[in-house]
Short mmCIF file of C-alpha atoms and ligand atoms in Angstrom, two decimals:
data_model
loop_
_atom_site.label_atom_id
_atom_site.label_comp_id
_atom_site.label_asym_id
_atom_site.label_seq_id
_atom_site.Cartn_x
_atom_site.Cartn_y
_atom_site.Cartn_z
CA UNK A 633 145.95 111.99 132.54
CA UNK A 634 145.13 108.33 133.10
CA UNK A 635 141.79 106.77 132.21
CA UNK A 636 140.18 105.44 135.59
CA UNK A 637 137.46 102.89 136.63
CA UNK A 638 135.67 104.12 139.01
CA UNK A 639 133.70 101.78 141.81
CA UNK A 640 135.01 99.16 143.37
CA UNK A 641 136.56 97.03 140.37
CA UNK A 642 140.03 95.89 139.98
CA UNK A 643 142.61 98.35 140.13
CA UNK A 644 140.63 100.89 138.34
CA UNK A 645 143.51 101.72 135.95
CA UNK A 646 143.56 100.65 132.15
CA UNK A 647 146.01 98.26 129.76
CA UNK A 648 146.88 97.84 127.06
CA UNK A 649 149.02 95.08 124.58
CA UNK A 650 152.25 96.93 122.83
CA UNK A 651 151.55 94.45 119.82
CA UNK A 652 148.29 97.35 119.80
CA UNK A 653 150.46 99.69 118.60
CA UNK A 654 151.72 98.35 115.53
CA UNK A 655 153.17 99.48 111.82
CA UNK A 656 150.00 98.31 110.07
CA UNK A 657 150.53 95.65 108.19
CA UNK A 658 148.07 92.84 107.41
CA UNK A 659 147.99 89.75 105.37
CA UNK A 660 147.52 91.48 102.13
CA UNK A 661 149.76 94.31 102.47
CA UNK A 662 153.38 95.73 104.03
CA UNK A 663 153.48 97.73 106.83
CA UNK A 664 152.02 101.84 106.34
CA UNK A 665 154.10 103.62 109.70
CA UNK A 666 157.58 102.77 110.78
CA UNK A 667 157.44 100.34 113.47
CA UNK A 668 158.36 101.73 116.62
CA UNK A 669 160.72 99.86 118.82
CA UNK A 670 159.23 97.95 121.70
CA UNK A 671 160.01 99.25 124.25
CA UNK A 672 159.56 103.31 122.78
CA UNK A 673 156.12 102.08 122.80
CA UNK A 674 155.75 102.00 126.72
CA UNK A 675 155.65 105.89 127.34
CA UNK A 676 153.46 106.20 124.46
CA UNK A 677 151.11 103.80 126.14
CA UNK A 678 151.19 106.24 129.43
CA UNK A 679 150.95 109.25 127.36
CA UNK A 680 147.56 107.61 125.79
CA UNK A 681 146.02 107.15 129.56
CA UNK A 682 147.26 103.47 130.48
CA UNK A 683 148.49 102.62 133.61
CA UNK A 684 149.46 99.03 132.21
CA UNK A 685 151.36 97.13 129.20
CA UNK A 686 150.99 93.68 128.62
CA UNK A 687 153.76 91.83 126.05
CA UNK A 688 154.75 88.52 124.47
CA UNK A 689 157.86 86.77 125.22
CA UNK A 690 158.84 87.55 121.48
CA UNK A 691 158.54 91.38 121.78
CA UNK A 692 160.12 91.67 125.62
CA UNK A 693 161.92 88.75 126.03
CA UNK A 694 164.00 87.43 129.23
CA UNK A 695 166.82 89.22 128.34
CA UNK A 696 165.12 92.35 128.34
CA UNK A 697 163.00 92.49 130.98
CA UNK A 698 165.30 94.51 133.57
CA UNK A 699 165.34 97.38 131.13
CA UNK A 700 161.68 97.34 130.11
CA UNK A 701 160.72 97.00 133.78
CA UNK A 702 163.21 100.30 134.56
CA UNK A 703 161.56 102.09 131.29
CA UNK A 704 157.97 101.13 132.49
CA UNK A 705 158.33 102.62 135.88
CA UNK A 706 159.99 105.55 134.54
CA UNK A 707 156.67 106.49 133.18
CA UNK A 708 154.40 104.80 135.68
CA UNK A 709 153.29 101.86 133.71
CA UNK A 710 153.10 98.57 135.24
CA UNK A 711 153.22 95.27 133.80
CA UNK A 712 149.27 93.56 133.25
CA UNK A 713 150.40 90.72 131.80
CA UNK A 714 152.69 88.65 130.06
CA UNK A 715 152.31 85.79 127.26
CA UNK A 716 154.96 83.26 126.04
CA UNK A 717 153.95 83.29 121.87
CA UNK A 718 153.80 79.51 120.40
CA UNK A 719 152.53 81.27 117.12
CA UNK A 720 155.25 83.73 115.78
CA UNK A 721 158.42 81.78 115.46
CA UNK A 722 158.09 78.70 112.31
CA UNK A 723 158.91 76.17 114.66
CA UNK A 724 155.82 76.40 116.56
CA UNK A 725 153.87 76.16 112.60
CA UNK A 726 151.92 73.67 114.34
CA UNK A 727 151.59 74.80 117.66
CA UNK A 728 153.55 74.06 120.26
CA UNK A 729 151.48 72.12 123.78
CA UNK A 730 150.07 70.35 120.86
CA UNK A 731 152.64 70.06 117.95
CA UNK A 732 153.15 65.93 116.68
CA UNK A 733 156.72 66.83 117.29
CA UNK A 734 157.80 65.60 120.83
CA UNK A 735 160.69 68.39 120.54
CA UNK A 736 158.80 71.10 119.74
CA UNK A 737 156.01 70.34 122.71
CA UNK A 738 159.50 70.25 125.13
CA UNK A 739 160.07 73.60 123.63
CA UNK A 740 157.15 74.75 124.36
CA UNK A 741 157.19 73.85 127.96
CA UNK A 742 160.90 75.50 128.31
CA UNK A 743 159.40 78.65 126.40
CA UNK A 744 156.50 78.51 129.13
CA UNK A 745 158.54 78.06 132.41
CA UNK A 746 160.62 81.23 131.01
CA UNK A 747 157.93 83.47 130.71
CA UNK A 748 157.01 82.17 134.03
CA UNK A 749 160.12 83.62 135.55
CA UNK A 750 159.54 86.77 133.03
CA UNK A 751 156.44 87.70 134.23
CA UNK A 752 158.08 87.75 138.05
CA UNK A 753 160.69 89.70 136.57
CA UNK A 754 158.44 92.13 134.74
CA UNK A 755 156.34 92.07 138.25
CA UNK A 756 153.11 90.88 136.59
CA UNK A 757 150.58 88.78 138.49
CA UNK A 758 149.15 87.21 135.22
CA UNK A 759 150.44 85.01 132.23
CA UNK A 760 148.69 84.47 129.53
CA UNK A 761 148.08 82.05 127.04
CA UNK A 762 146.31 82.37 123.59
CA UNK A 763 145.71 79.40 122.07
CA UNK A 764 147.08 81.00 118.57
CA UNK A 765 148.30 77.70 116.63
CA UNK A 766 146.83 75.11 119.25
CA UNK A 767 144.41 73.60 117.01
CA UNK A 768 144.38 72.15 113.25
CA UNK A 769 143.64 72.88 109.63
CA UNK A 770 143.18 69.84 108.39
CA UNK A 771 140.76 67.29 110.30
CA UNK A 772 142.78 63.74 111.00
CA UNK A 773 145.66 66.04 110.96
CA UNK A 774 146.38 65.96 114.77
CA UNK A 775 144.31 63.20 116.70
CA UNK A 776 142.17 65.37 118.52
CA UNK A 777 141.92 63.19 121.62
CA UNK A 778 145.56 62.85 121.99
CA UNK A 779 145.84 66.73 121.81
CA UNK A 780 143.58 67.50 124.23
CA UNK A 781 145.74 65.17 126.57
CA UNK A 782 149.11 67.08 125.42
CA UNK A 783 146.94 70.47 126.49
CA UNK A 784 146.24 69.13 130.03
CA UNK A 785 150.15 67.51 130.23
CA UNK A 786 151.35 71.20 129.03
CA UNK A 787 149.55 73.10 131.40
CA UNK A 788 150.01 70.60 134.24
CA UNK A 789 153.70 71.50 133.92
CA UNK A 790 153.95 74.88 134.05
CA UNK A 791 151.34 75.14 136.79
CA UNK A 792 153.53 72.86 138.74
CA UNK A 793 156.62 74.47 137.76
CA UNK A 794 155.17 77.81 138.83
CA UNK A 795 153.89 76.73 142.48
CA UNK A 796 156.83 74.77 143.64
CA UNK A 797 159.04 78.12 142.14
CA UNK A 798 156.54 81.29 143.28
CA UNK A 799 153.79 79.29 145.24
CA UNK A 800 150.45 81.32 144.19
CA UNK A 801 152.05 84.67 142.95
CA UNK A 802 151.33 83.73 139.25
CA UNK A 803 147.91 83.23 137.68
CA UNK A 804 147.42 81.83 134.59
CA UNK A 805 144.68 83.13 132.46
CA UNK A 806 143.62 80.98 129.20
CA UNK A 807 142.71 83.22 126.33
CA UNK A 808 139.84 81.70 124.09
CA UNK A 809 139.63 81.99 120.50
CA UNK A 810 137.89 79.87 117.84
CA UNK A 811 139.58 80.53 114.56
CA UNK A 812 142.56 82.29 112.64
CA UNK A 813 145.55 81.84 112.33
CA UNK A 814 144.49 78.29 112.56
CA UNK A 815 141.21 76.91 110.49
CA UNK A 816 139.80 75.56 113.83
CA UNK A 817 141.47 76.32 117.19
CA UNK A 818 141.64 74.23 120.73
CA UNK A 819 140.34 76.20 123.46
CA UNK A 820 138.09 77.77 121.43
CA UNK A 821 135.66 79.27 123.59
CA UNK A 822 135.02 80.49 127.24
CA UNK A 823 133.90 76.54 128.23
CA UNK A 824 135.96 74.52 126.44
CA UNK A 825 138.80 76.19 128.44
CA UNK A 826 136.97 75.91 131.45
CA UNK A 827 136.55 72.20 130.76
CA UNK A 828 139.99 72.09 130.32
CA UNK A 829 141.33 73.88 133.38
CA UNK A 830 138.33 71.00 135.28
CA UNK A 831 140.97 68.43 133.89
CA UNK A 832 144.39 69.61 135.26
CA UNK A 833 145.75 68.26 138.50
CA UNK A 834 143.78 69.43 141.91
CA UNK A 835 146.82 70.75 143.46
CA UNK A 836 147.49 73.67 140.84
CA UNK A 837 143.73 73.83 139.34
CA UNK A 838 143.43 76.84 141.10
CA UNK A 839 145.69 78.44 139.48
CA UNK A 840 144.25 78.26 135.89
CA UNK A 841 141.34 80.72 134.88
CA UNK A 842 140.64 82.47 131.53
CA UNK A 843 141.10 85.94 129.56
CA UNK A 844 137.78 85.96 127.26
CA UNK A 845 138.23 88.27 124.78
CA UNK A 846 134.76 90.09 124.07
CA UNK A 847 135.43 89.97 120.02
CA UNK A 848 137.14 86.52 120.25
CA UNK A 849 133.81 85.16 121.32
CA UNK A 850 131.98 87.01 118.46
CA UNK A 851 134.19 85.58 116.39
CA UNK A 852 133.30 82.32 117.42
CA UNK A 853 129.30 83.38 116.89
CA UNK A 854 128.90 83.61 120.92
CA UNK A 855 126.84 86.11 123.00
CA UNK A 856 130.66 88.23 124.75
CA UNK A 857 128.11 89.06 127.83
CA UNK A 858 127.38 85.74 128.81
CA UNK A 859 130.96 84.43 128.26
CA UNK A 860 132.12 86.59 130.82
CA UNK A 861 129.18 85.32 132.77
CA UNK A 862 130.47 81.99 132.42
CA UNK A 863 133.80 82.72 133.53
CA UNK A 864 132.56 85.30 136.78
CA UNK A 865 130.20 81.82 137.74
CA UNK A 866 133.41 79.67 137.72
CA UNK A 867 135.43 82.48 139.75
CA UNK A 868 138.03 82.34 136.79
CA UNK A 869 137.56 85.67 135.54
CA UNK A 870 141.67 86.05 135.76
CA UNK A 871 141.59 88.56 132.85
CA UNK A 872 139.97 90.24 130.52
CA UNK A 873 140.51 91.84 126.51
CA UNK A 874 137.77 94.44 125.84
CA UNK A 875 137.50 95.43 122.03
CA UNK A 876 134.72 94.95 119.54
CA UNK A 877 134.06 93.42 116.06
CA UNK A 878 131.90 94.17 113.16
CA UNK A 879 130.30 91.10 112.55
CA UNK A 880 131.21 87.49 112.17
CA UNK A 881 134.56 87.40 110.48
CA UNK A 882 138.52 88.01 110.61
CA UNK A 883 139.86 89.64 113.78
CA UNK A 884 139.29 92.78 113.77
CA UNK A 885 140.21 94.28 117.17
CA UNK A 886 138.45 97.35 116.58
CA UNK A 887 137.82 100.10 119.35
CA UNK A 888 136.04 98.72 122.07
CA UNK A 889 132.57 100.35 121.98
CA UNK A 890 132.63 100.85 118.96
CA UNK A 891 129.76 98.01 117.23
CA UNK A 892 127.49 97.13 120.53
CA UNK A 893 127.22 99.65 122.74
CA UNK A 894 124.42 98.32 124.58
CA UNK A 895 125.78 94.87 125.22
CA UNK A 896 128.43 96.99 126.15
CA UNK A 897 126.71 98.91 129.03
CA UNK A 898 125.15 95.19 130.34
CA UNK A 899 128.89 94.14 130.20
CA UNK A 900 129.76 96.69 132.70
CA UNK A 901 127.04 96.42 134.70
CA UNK A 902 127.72 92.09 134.95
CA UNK A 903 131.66 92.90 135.99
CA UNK A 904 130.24 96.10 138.62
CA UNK A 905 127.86 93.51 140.20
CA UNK A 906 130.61 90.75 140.15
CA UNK A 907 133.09 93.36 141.65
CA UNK A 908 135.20 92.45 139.22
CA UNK A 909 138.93 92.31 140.70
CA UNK A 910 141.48 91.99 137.61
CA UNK A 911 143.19 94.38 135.67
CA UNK A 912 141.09 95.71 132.59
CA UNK A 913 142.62 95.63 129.54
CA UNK A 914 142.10 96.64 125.47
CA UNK A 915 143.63 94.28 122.90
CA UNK A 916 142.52 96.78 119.74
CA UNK A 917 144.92 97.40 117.01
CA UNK A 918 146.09 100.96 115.83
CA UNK A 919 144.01 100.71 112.40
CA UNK A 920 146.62 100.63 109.20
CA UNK A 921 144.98 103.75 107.83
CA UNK A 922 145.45 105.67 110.70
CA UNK A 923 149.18 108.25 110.60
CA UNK A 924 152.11 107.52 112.91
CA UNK A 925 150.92 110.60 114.96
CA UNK A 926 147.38 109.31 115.56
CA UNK A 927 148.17 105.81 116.52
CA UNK A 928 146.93 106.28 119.85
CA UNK A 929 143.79 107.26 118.98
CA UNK A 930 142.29 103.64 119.05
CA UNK A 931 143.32 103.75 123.01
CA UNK A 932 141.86 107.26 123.61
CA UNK A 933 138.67 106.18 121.60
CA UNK A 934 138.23 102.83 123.47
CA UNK A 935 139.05 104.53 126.63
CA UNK A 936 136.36 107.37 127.02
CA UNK A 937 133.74 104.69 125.28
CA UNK A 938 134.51 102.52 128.24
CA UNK A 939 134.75 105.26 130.94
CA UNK A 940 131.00 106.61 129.58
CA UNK A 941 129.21 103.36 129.03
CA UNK A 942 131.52 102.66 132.59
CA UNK A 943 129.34 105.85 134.41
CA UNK A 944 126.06 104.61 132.99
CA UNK A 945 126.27 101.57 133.84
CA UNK A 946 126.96 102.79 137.68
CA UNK A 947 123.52 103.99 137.32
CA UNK A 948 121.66 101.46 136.32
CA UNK A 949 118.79 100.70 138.09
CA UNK A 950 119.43 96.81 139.35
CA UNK A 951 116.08 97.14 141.28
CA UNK A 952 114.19 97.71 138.09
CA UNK A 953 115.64 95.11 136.19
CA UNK A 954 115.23 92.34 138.92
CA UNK A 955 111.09 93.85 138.50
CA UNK A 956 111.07 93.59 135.27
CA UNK A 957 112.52 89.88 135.31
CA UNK A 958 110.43 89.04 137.93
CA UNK A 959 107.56 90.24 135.62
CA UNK A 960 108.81 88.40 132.92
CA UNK A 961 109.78 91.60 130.83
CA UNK A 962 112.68 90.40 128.68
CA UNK A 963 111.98 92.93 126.09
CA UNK A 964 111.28 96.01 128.48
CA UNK A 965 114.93 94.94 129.88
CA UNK A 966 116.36 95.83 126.92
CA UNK A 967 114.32 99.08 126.14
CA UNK A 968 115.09 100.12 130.01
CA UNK A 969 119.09 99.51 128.66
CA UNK A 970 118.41 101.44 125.97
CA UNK A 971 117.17 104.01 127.75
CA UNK A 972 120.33 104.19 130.01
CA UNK A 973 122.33 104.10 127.11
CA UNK A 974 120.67 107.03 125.16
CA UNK A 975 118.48 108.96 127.69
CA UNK A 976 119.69 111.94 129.83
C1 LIG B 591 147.84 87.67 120.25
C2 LIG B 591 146.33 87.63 120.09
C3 LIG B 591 145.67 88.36 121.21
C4 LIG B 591 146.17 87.83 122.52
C5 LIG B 591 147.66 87.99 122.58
C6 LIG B 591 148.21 87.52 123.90
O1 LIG B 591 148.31 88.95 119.99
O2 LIG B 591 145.93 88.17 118.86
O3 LIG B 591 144.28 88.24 121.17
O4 LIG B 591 145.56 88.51 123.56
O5 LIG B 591 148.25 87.29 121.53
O6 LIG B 591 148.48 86.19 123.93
MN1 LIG B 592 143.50 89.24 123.16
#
């Protein structure tokens, strides 16, 4: 059984990142399951109800894509999206677009360019970046301005690279985030990456949107509602990473649903009215308490929140909320939610 959107929004099918399914380890402690190869993790990700994966370049890389691609269709999962990492490998410590080392930043840009051709290979319409160790810990460390600069140079590049090599097949999607692993990140919310992509060359502008993350921007002490606002406004809703977070702090990644159900529901009702035409994807992480045998359940959990706060949301009187804006009724707005939420 896959999960299913229904309405007129994006494919209707769900995703899901195989770094989601994970041995459990954090910071603090060693892993608590055995990690499960890779690519094992694709049927498991069709068994749990996704129609899509999404990967980094260090978990599928080039070399591999023709046999994840052959394992993926085997169990009808298609490729959402794929991401080049500048944060797992020591040599992008510093990040990579933005690293004071010249060598590293032409690193980078190779590293890019070849998950451009990956994500052809893996035939995925979207690439990715997180901003992961873009940024600084230190202030005076990097010169900010000059970063900033090495940002629009990097993305320049593999925009251009792209077009001339697949004209408009590939989107790029920036993913926002304003802290950890790095003490203050670039790109750190929905606008500052919108600023950004208003910086890069005309010709391949249109090419650049973002993937807000809805626990990213909690994270970063922003309303996750009107980021994706934002981003619909600016038609650069590219992507999107649906989880939730319990309260200002470390990522969490927890089930989407799970924390704000309301905001939630008004989420689903902004990307019905926006009709809403990417892929929908989780990025929530199989908990480190939870057994080997349960480690879908943060994908089933997330899932049937979604597809329920999905249905009420379908039903949402728009009429009545455009009366009771029009009759300057902020509060009965969110009563009238609440109502949708937990009424019959
Ligand atoms: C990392 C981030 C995640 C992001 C992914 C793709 O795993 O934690 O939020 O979506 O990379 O770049
Ligand atoms: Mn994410």
């Amino acid at each position: 059984m896959r999960y299913t959107l229904s309405g007129k929004v994006g494919p209707g099918g769900l995703g899901a990142g195989v770094w989601n399914l994970g041995p459990g380890g954090d910071p603090f402690g060693g892993p608590t399951r055995d990690a499960i190869p890779i690519i094992d993790r694709l049927p498991l990700l069709a068994e749990a109800g996704m129609s899509y994966y999404e990967a980094h370049d260090h978990e599928i890389p080039a070399a591999d894509a023709e046999k994840a691609k052959a394992k993926a269709e085997s169990v009808g999962l298609k490729c959402a999206m794929y991401t080049p990492s500048f944060f797992a490998d020591k040599i992008f410590k510093d990040g990579g677009m933005t690293s004071n080392d010249a060598s590293v930043r032409t690193l980078a840009g190779d590293n890019a360019r070849r998950a451009v051709d990956t994500t052809v290979a893996l035939g995925a319409n979207v690439m990715v970046f997180w901003n992961g160790r873009e940024g600084f810990d230190f202030v005076l460390a990097k010169d900010g301005r000059e970063s900033f600069k090495r940002l629009v140079a990097g993305f320049n590049a593999v925009g251009h690279y792209s077009k001339d090599k697949y004209g408009d097949k590939i989107r790029f999607a920036i993913e926002p985030k304003p802290n950890e692993p790095r003490a203050n990140m670039y790109l750190a919310n929905v606008g500052e990456a919108l600023y950004l992509i208003s910086r890069l060359d005309n010709d391949i502008q249109h090419l650049f949107g973002v993937n807000p993350e809805t626990a990213h921007s909690r994270i970063a002490g922003l309303d996750y509602v009107w980021d994706i606002e934002m981003a619909l406004e600016a038609n650069k809703l590219f992507h999107i990473h649906l989880n939730a977070q319990d309260g200002q702090r470390y990522d969490q990644d927890l089930p989407f649903g799970y924390t704000e159900p309301l905001k939630d529901l008004a989420l689903c009702v902004v990307l019905q009215d926006a009709k809403y035409d990417g892929i929908v994807c989780f990025d929530v992480k199989a908990p480190r308490t939870d057994d080997p045998a349960n480690i879908t359940d943060v994908l089933h959990v997330s899932s049937k929140n979604l597809l329920w706060l999905w249905e009420r949301a379908l039903k949402v009187d728009r009429k009545k909320i455009a009366d009771l804006r029009a009759a300057n009724r902020s509060t009965a707005i969110a009563g009238y939610l609440a109502e949708c939420l937990y009424g019959h």
